[in-house]
Amino acid sequence: MLNWRRSLTALAAVASFAAQASAQVLLRDAEIEEWLYEMSEPLFDAAQLPKGGVEILLIGDPTPNAFAGSSSGLKMGIHTGLITLAETPNEVEGVIAHEAGHLAGGHSARTRDAIAKASRPQMLGLLLGAALIAAGAPPEAGFGAIGLGQQAALDTYLTYSRGQESAADQAAVGYLDEVGSSTKGLLDFFDNLRNMQLIRANAPNPYFQTHPLAVQRVARLRERAEASPYYGNGNTEAEIKELRMIQAKINGFLMDPNAALRVYPLTDQSDAARYARAVAYFRSSDLDGATREIERLLTAHPENPYFHELQGQMLFEHGKPAEAIAPHRRAIALGPDSALLEVNLARALIATDRDHHINEASAVLRSALQKERNNSFAWSLLARAESHNGREEYAMLAQAEAAYHGYNPVSAHRFATLARERLKAGTPEYQQALDIIVATAEEAQNARRQIRRR
């Protein structure tokens, strides 16, 4: 883990969520991402956006906000606050439909001049979204987090005109109708925001700052939404329960552990409360309490991959990597085809420092990188595995990829150059190193010039 942390120093420090309370962080979590994509993809299809072409970014921010942009591909940012404050999944779905309307309408293209004024680290940190999973960090590392900083809140750049907002509203109703979902959630979201704004008059709501909400606009939206034949299609009990589980997980990881335990007291024996308590105990280094809660969940729901994933993470973070392997294997067997689940297993395998486990980790990481080639942490782990096996040229190549996808072009150039010197010309790996060298040549040259000027 020490080598991984060093390789990411130039990108961002992986810190506890408590320390990041006043800053935004980009989060990675297989369960939450799967939930968001399952909800979003039918809407993206309805909006005729490219299939698989929209990347959803989960932003660790308690404000109920969302944004969309088209820099370096189509991106949609969802604040954790939007999820935790929602009463129903349909509210989240409605906001996603609205943001899809912005993407389909090309509204983000009109903000490019403003976006261009953001610094490169801001853009890379948020719009490109490095695929990291925090390992060896404090227990808060159940999510992978990249600190974005106070000034890296890109949603403040994505301001829309009232005309664009109204167009996105109308588009959202159309998308929701097409997939047979209620339009009521979007109205409920706006109503809830207005109520929050009245209660907190001195604290402007970030959503209103980036999404102007005129009375006439809401009236037009309400008129069309209430006329929808699907307006009364509420969420099922199972869908509501799934939202409560997602909310509990987020609260368990992002709230102060003691506060989370007050919100989810022992008197609450629901699955959601157990989930939140398991995470809160885990973050408080109470492995016994965390184990008690997660084992009760596993007894009731042995086929839930994310309970196995959390159990594996708990064991890993408490210095038991060998014991963490089995639950991580089970999570992969039960869960979706997820790079994040595979990287979790690989880091546990590597941490045992056993040859057969490290060989297995190499194969697991290559599978993960087939799914997420830009996963900087996976490349760093692969570099460690290759080095352990004495394949230094491949270790250098993997470290070059880690640096490149971690937005450290100077290190990427250096490691790729070292790898090329040792790789056989004409091989795919040689060409891979050469591609990185070419892609980072300008930044490396500029860095050398700056050094000479000192």
PDB file of C-alpha atoms in Angstrom, residues 353-360:
ATOM      1  CA  ASP A 353       2.537 -11.757  -0.067  1.00  0.00           C
ATOM      2  CA  ARG A 354       2.139 -15.369  -1.206  1.00  0.00           C
ATOM      3  CA  ASP A 355       3.310 -16.319  -4.690  1.00  0.00           C
ATOM      4  CA  HIS A 356       0.189 -18.231  -5.744  1.00  0.00           C
ATOM      5  CA  HIS A 357      -2.081 -15.461  -4.484  1.00  0.00           C
ATOM      6  CA  ILE A 358      -0.092 -12.790  -6.299  1.00  0.00           C
ATOM      7  CA  ASN A 359      -0.224 -14.792  -9.535  1.00  0.00           C
ATOM      8  CA  GLU A 360      -3.980 -15.018  -9.149  1.00  0.00           C
TER       9      GLU A 360
END
